[in-house]
């Protein structure tokens, strides 16, 4: 009997092994198919996102078509469209209508920025994006005199930066940039390019701050495409990880990672001094006040000498234009009175309109960006004083004009504290 059972067990075993093998094979095939499906879907989504975000060659084709037809002209047109000495490199675009690419122009490395809208006008809307009209490069029209074009520029600048005694000087700065070949005259194609560029806040700020250390240099333009100096490090802090990994990293862990991957503390102090100096540049500058409406890490960068350089100035806006736009905005509560990430006013519930005054000055927002950045790894002998000054800075409320003395005192104290600590080091 036992021998019969043993024989039956030996007969069943191959069938069991075979069934087990078939199950494992089916399981393997299922997961293999699932991996291929998910992988294909990921590649498709990534490719679709890339083709939607990165349309620089379409932008170039549009610009060069206008240039060859004689509609626009500029210092970068010939190199981009005829000589092919200005190349588009790596795509850096974050939004489809703002094309950003690294570039090589002869021996110069730069960044190309190109707009994908039909025509751009400065608009303080909820999304802070330029709005489009029907025709691209439609102004000025043929027959417009140089004097009339200057009046157009003056009128536009008055709306953007407000009435100022030196508005004529700013207009002359714009016109000098518009004369791309420096022949002392502005042709109609040059004027059309300059007018399109003048609708872009970043371009105007580059003209205004062209002699300031922390503003990337404007290298050239063609239509509303422009080339700027390349900034070697394009974020204040952080590390770039593959986008798929980014999805699985908790936000708290991501913030910790960002703070760990930073330069040494003396170098962070030098970069921070640069940010404080930029706050000075845009506060009570030659041509009015500007508000920093995005102080995220990706807005600022630095070069190999650890000098701060602005990477994106599209959300540094003239205070006059900001006030005018907010004054006309309907609101139900304070959350309706937000512009960008960092410019807020309050809602006047009696009028259902936003008040025009920004709640926090630029300096408080800059200190918010620098607090963790500077306190991590700070030398023990200044840490307590540094923390005290940073929290005093964070407590600033109201416009900088209303608290000009306190604003200047805190800013200068912070700069002095940091500079004293690094002035004797090679990093200074």
mmCIF file of C-alpha atoms in Angstrom, residues 105-332:
data_model
loop_
_atom_site.group_PDB
_atom_site.id
_atom_site.type_symbol
_atom_site.label_atom_id
_atom_site.label_comp_id
_atom_site.label_asym_id
_atom_site.label_seq_id
_atom_site.Cartn_x
_atom_site.Cartn_y
_atom_site.Cartn_z
ATOM 1 C CA UNK A 105 27.034 82.537 -30.508
ATOM 2 C CA UNK A 106 30.532 82.367 -31.900
ATOM 3 C CA UNK A 107 32.726 82.173 -28.798
ATOM 4 C CA UNK A 108 29.923 83.312 -26.483
ATOM 5 C CA UNK A 109 27.692 81.014 -24.456
ATOM 6 C CA UNK A 110 24.275 82.466 -23.778
ATOM 7 C CA UNK A 111 20.572 81.852 -23.313
ATOM 8 C CA UNK A 112 17.951 82.439 -26.023
ATOM 9 C CA UNK A 113 14.458 83.511 -24.960
ATOM 10 C CA UNK A 114 11.649 83.578 -27.481
ATOM 11 C CA UNK A 115 7.916 84.214 -27.137
ATOM 12 C CA UNK A 116 5.394 81.967 -28.832
ATOM 13 C CA UNK A 117 2.492 84.434 -28.671
ATOM 14 C CA UNK A 118 1.396 86.423 -31.706
ATOM 15 C CA UNK A 119 2.199 89.724 -30.018
ATOM 16 C CA UNK A 120 2.942 90.473 -26.397
ATOM 17 C CA UNK A 121 1.634 93.176 -24.139
ATOM 18 C CA UNK A 122 2.482 93.729 -20.512
ATOM 19 C CA UNK A 123 -0.472 92.504 -18.507
ATOM 20 C CA UNK A 124 -0.737 91.997 -14.764
ATOM 21 C CA UNK A 125 -3.305 89.236 -15.056
ATOM 22 C CA UNK A 126 -3.789 86.337 -12.699
ATOM 23 C CA UNK A 127 -1.347 84.145 -14.602
ATOM 24 C CA UNK A 128 1.196 86.944 -15.157
ATOM 25 C CA UNK A 129 1.492 85.917 -18.758
ATOM 26 C CA UNK A 130 1.609 88.308 -21.693
ATOM 27 C CA UNK A 131 -1.632 88.347 -23.661
ATOM 28 C CA UNK A 132 -1.801 88.165 -27.426
ATOM 29 C CA UNK A 133 -3.343 90.328 -30.099
ATOM 30 C CA UNK A 134 -4.086 89.629 -33.720
ATOM 31 C CA UNK A 135 -0.968 90.711 -35.599
ATOM 32 C CA UNK A 136 2.691 90.177 -34.798
ATOM 33 C CA UNK A 137 5.061 93.154 -35.175
ATOM 34 C CA UNK A 138 2.266 95.496 -36.291
ATOM 35 C CA UNK A 139 3.729 98.632 -34.650
ATOM 36 C CA UNK A 140 5.024 101.113 -35.511
ATOM 37 C CA UNK A 141 3.441 101.353 -38.950
ATOM 38 C CA UNK A 142 5.113 102.509 -42.136
ATOM 39 C CA UNK A 143 5.308 106.293 -42.264
ATOM 40 C CA UNK A 144 5.815 106.683 -38.501
ATOM 41 C CA UNK A 145 8.438 109.358 -37.895
ATOM 42 C CA UNK A 146 11.292 109.002 -35.418
ATOM 43 C CA UNK A 147 9.695 111.670 -33.249
ATOM 44 C CA UNK A 148 6.366 109.842 -33.270
ATOM 45 C CA UNK A 149 8.072 106.556 -32.321
ATOM 46 C CA UNK A 150 9.809 108.305 -29.429
ATOM 47 C CA UNK A 151 6.395 109.547 -28.252
ATOM 48 C CA UNK A 152 5.058 105.992 -28.440
ATOM 49 C CA UNK A 153 7.953 104.767 -26.291
ATOM 50 C CA UNK A 154 7.496 107.586 -23.767
ATOM 51 C CA UNK A 155 3.773 106.933 -23.454
ATOM 52 C CA UNK A 156 4.347 103.213 -22.944
ATOM 53 C CA UNK A 157 7.043 103.792 -20.319
ATOM 54 C CA UNK A 158 4.832 106.236 -18.447
ATOM 55 C CA UNK A 159 2.212 103.490 -18.051
ATOM 56 C CA UNK A 160 4.760 100.908 -16.909
ATOM 57 C CA UNK A 161 7.030 102.840 -14.539
ATOM 58 C CA UNK A 162 4.880 105.891 -13.785
ATOM 59 C CA UNK A 163 5.385 109.592 -14.322
ATOM 60 C CA UNK A 164 9.018 110.485 -13.615
ATOM 61 C CA UNK A 165 11.247 113.474 -14.187
ATOM 62 C CA UNK A 166 13.852 111.316 -15.930
ATOM 63 C CA UNK A 167 11.468 109.452 -18.229
ATOM 64 C CA UNK A 168 13.194 111.060 -21.218
ATOM 65 C CA UNK A 169 16.484 109.454 -20.159
ATOM 66 C CA UNK A 170 14.865 106.020 -20.003
ATOM 67 C CA UNK A 171 13.357 106.520 -23.451
ATOM 68 C CA UNK A 172 16.803 107.400 -24.827
ATOM 69 C CA UNK A 173 18.229 104.219 -23.266
ATOM 70 C CA UNK A 174 15.560 102.152 -25.037
ATOM 71 C CA UNK A 175 16.188 103.918 -28.346
ATOM 72 C CA UNK A 176 19.949 103.371 -28.070
ATOM 73 C CA UNK A 177 19.342 99.622 -27.677
ATOM 74 C CA UNK A 178 16.877 99.692 -30.600
ATOM 75 C CA UNK A 179 19.653 101.041 -32.863
ATOM 76 C CA UNK A 180 21.138 97.565 -33.191
ATOM 77 C CA UNK A 181 23.741 98.366 -35.861
ATOM 78 C CA UNK A 182 24.781 101.621 -34.104
ATOM 79 C CA UNK A 183 24.511 103.735 -37.235
ATOM 80 C CA UNK A 184 22.739 106.562 -35.438
ATOM 81 C CA UNK A 185 19.350 105.788 -37.035
ATOM 82 C CA UNK A 186 16.484 103.451 -36.153
ATOM 83 C CA UNK A 187 14.987 101.724 -39.172
ATOM 84 C CA UNK A 188 11.348 100.603 -39.267
ATOM 85 C CA UNK A 189 12.330 96.893 -38.823
ATOM 86 C CA UNK A 190 14.517 97.840 -35.824
ATOM 87 C CA UNK A 191 11.653 99.883 -34.355
ATOM 88 C CA UNK A 192 9.219 96.957 -34.739
ATOM 89 C CA UNK A 193 11.637 94.655 -32.887
ATOM 90 C CA UNK A 194 12.192 97.216 -30.129
ATOM 91 C CA UNK A 195 8.449 97.798 -29.688
ATOM 92 C CA UNK A 196 7.754 94.053 -29.392
ATOM 93 C CA UNK A 197 10.566 93.658 -26.863
ATOM 94 C CA UNK A 198 9.373 96.657 -24.881
ATOM 95 C CA UNK A 199 6.192 94.741 -24.025
ATOM 96 C CA UNK A 200 8.339 92.228 -22.107
ATOM 97 C CA UNK A 201 9.096 93.226 -18.550
ATOM 98 C CA UNK A 202 12.392 91.334 -18.402
ATOM 99 C CA UNK A 203 13.736 93.180 -21.435
ATOM 100 C CA UNK A 204 12.883 96.580 -19.938
ATOM 101 C CA UNK A 205 14.536 95.627 -16.659
ATOM 102 C CA UNK A 206 17.682 94.528 -18.510
ATOM 103 C CA UNK A 207 17.833 97.922 -20.186
ATOM 104 C CA UNK A 208 17.310 99.749 -16.886
ATOM 105 C CA UNK A 209 19.814 97.598 -14.947
ATOM 106 C CA UNK A 210 22.296 97.028 -17.768
ATOM 107 C CA UNK A 211 25.206 98.387 -15.700
ATOM 108 C CA UNK A 212 24.346 96.434 -12.549
ATOM 109 C CA UNK A 213 26.447 93.437 -11.540
ATOM 110 C CA UNK A 214 23.596 91.037 -10.818
ATOM 111 C CA UNK A 215 21.683 91.462 -14.081
ATOM 112 C CA UNK A 216 22.668 89.190 -16.997
ATOM 113 C CA UNK A 217 23.888 91.183 -19.995
ATOM 114 C CA UNK A 218 21.683 91.534 -23.051
ATOM 115 C CA UNK A 219 23.809 90.170 -25.922
ATOM 116 C CA UNK A 220 21.454 90.742 -28.848
ATOM 117 C CA UNK A 221 17.925 90.437 -30.225
ATOM 118 C CA UNK A 222 15.857 89.767 -33.318
ATOM 119 C CA UNK A 223 12.173 90.613 -33.192
ATOM 120 C CA UNK A 224 10.988 89.565 -29.725
ATOM 121 C CA UNK A 225 13.680 86.876 -29.489
ATOM 122 C CA UNK A 226 16.616 87.975 -27.340
ATOM 123 C CA UNK A 227 19.930 86.515 -26.187
ATOM 124 C CA UNK A 228 21.303 86.999 -22.681
ATOM 125 C CA UNK A 229 24.483 86.136 -20.856
ATOM 126 C CA UNK A 230 24.582 82.526 -19.613
ATOM 127 C CA UNK A 231 24.448 81.935 -15.856
ATOM 128 C CA UNK A 232 26.478 78.854 -14.917
ATOM 129 C CA UNK A 233 24.350 77.777 -11.919
ATOM 130 C CA UNK A 234 20.664 78.322 -12.552
ATOM 131 C CA UNK A 235 19.258 77.811 -9.058
ATOM 132 C CA UNK A 236 20.130 79.264 -5.660
ATOM 133 C CA UNK A 237 20.331 75.760 -4.248
ATOM 134 C CA UNK A 238 19.199 72.215 -4.923
ATOM 135 C CA UNK A 239 20.076 69.206 -7.009
ATOM 136 C CA UNK A 240 18.556 68.040 -10.268
ATOM 137 C CA UNK A 241 17.155 64.499 -10.219
ATOM 138 C CA UNK A 242 15.434 62.531 -13.007
ATOM 139 C CA UNK A 243 11.809 63.609 -13.301
ATOM 140 C CA UNK A 244 10.525 60.064 -12.605
ATOM 141 C CA UNK A 245 12.381 60.015 -9.273
ATOM 142 C CA UNK A 246 11.008 63.482 -8.529
ATOM 143 C CA UNK A 247 7.481 62.036 -8.446
ATOM 144 C CA UNK A 248 8.348 59.679 -5.583
ATOM 145 C CA UNK A 249 10.350 62.045 -3.354
ATOM 146 C CA UNK A 250 8.233 63.535 -0.497
ATOM 147 C CA UNK A 251 8.244 67.344 -0.427
ATOM 148 C CA UNK A 252 9.867 67.440 3.017
ATOM 149 C CA UNK A 253 12.698 65.159 1.885
ATOM 150 C CA UNK A 254 13.070 67.236 -1.289
ATOM 151 C CA UNK A 255 13.485 70.439 0.729
ATOM 152 C CA UNK A 256 16.132 68.786 2.892
ATOM 153 C CA UNK A 257 17.974 67.537 -0.201
ATOM 154 C CA UNK A 258 17.899 71.034 -1.688
ATOM 155 C CA UNK A 259 19.454 72.538 1.417
ATOM 156 C CA UNK A 260 22.182 69.881 1.598
ATOM 157 C CA UNK A 261 23.318 70.410 -1.977
ATOM 158 C CA UNK A 262 24.577 73.970 -1.627
ATOM 159 C CA UNK A 263 28.005 75.657 -1.786
ATOM 160 C CA UNK A 264 30.140 76.081 1.332
ATOM 161 C CA UNK A 265 28.834 78.609 3.854
ATOM 162 C CA UNK A 266 31.241 81.478 2.953
ATOM 163 C CA UNK A 267 30.172 81.107 -0.681
ATOM 164 C CA UNK A 268 26.505 81.051 0.317
ATOM 165 C CA UNK A 269 27.149 84.264 2.254
ATOM 166 C CA UNK A 270 28.643 85.913 -0.842
ATOM 167 C CA UNK A 271 25.686 84.828 -2.996
ATOM 168 C CA UNK A 272 23.309 86.150 -0.303
ATOM 169 C CA UNK A 273 25.049 89.533 -0.272
ATOM 170 C CA UNK A 274 24.443 89.634 -4.020
ATOM 171 C CA UNK A 275 20.707 89.058 -3.505
ATOM 172 C CA UNK A 276 20.580 91.863 -0.927
ATOM 173 C CA UNK A 277 22.375 94.133 -3.409
ATOM 174 C CA UNK A 278 19.815 93.263 -6.093
ATOM 175 C CA UNK A 279 17.063 94.249 -3.643
ATOM 176 C CA UNK A 280 18.833 97.627 -3.403
ATOM 177 C CA UNK A 281 19.068 97.868 -7.198
ATOM 178 C CA UNK A 282 15.304 97.578 -7.672
ATOM 179 C CA UNK A 283 14.333 99.704 -4.639
ATOM 180 C CA UNK A 284 14.365 103.436 -5.321
ATOM 181 C CA UNK A 285 16.365 102.857 -8.498
ATOM 182 C CA UNK A 286 17.041 105.463 -11.151
ATOM 183 C CA UNK A 287 13.745 104.719 -12.882
ATOM 184 C CA UNK A 288 11.449 103.862 -9.981
ATOM 185 C CA UNK A 289 10.661 100.932 -7.730
ATOM 186 C CA UNK A 290 10.194 97.321 -8.815
ATOM 187 C CA UNK A 291 8.528 94.497 -6.895
ATOM 188 C CA UNK A 292 9.971 90.986 -6.781
ATOM 189 C CA UNK A 293 6.931 88.750 -7.221
ATOM 190 C CA UNK A 294 8.779 85.433 -7.328
ATOM 191 C CA UNK A 295 11.684 84.752 -4.972
ATOM 192 C CA UNK A 296 11.865 80.990 -5.509
ATOM 193 C CA UNK A 297 15.279 79.335 -5.771
ATOM 194 C CA UNK A 298 15.001 78.946 -9.554
ATOM 195 C CA UNK A 299 14.687 82.716 -10.058
ATOM 196 C CA UNK A 300 18.271 83.301 -8.919
ATOM 197 C CA UNK A 301 21.552 81.734 -9.945
ATOM 198 C CA UNK A 302 25.232 82.434 -9.593
ATOM 199 C CA UNK A 303 28.427 82.272 -11.629
ATOM 200 C CA UNK A 304 31.655 80.395 -10.963
ATOM 201 C CA UNK A 305 32.875 83.258 -8.753
ATOM 202 C CA UNK A 306 29.697 82.891 -6.660
ATOM 203 C CA UNK A 307 28.340 86.273 -7.686
ATOM 204 C CA UNK A 308 24.546 86.254 -7.734
ATOM 205 C CA UNK A 309 22.944 86.569 -11.184
ATOM 206 C CA UNK A 310 19.250 86.810 -11.942
ATOM 207 C CA UNK A 311 18.029 83.899 -14.055
ATOM 208 C CA UNK A 312 14.429 84.977 -14.583
ATOM 209 C CA UNK A 313 13.281 88.589 -14.172
ATOM 210 C CA UNK A 314 9.858 88.273 -15.789
ATOM 211 C CA UNK A 315 8.231 88.567 -12.379
ATOM 212 C CA UNK A 316 10.144 91.609 -11.193
ATOM 213 C CA UNK A 317 7.478 94.183 -12.021
ATOM 214 C CA UNK A 318 7.260 97.993 -11.896
ATOM 215 C CA UNK A 319 5.468 99.075 -8.746
ATOM 216 C CA UNK A 320 3.453 101.699 -10.642
ATOM 217 C CA UNK A 321 1.999 99.096 -13.021
ATOM 218 C CA UNK A 322 1.396 96.689 -10.133
ATOM 219 C CA UNK A 323 -0.583 99.272 -8.151
ATOM 220 C CA UNK A 324 -2.686 100.242 -11.140
ATOM 221 C CA UNK A 325 -3.524 96.640 -11.987
ATOM 222 C CA UNK A 326 -4.384 95.654 -8.412
ATOM 223 C CA UNK A 327 -6.545 98.738 -7.912
ATOM 224 C CA UNK A 328 -8.815 97.561 -10.741
ATOM 225 C CA UNK A 329 -9.022 93.931 -9.645
ATOM 226 C CA UNK A 330 -12.308 92.614 -8.262
ATOM 227 C CA UNK A 331 -12.036 90.509 -5.102
ATOM 228 C CA UNK A 332 -14.096 88.541 -2.599
#
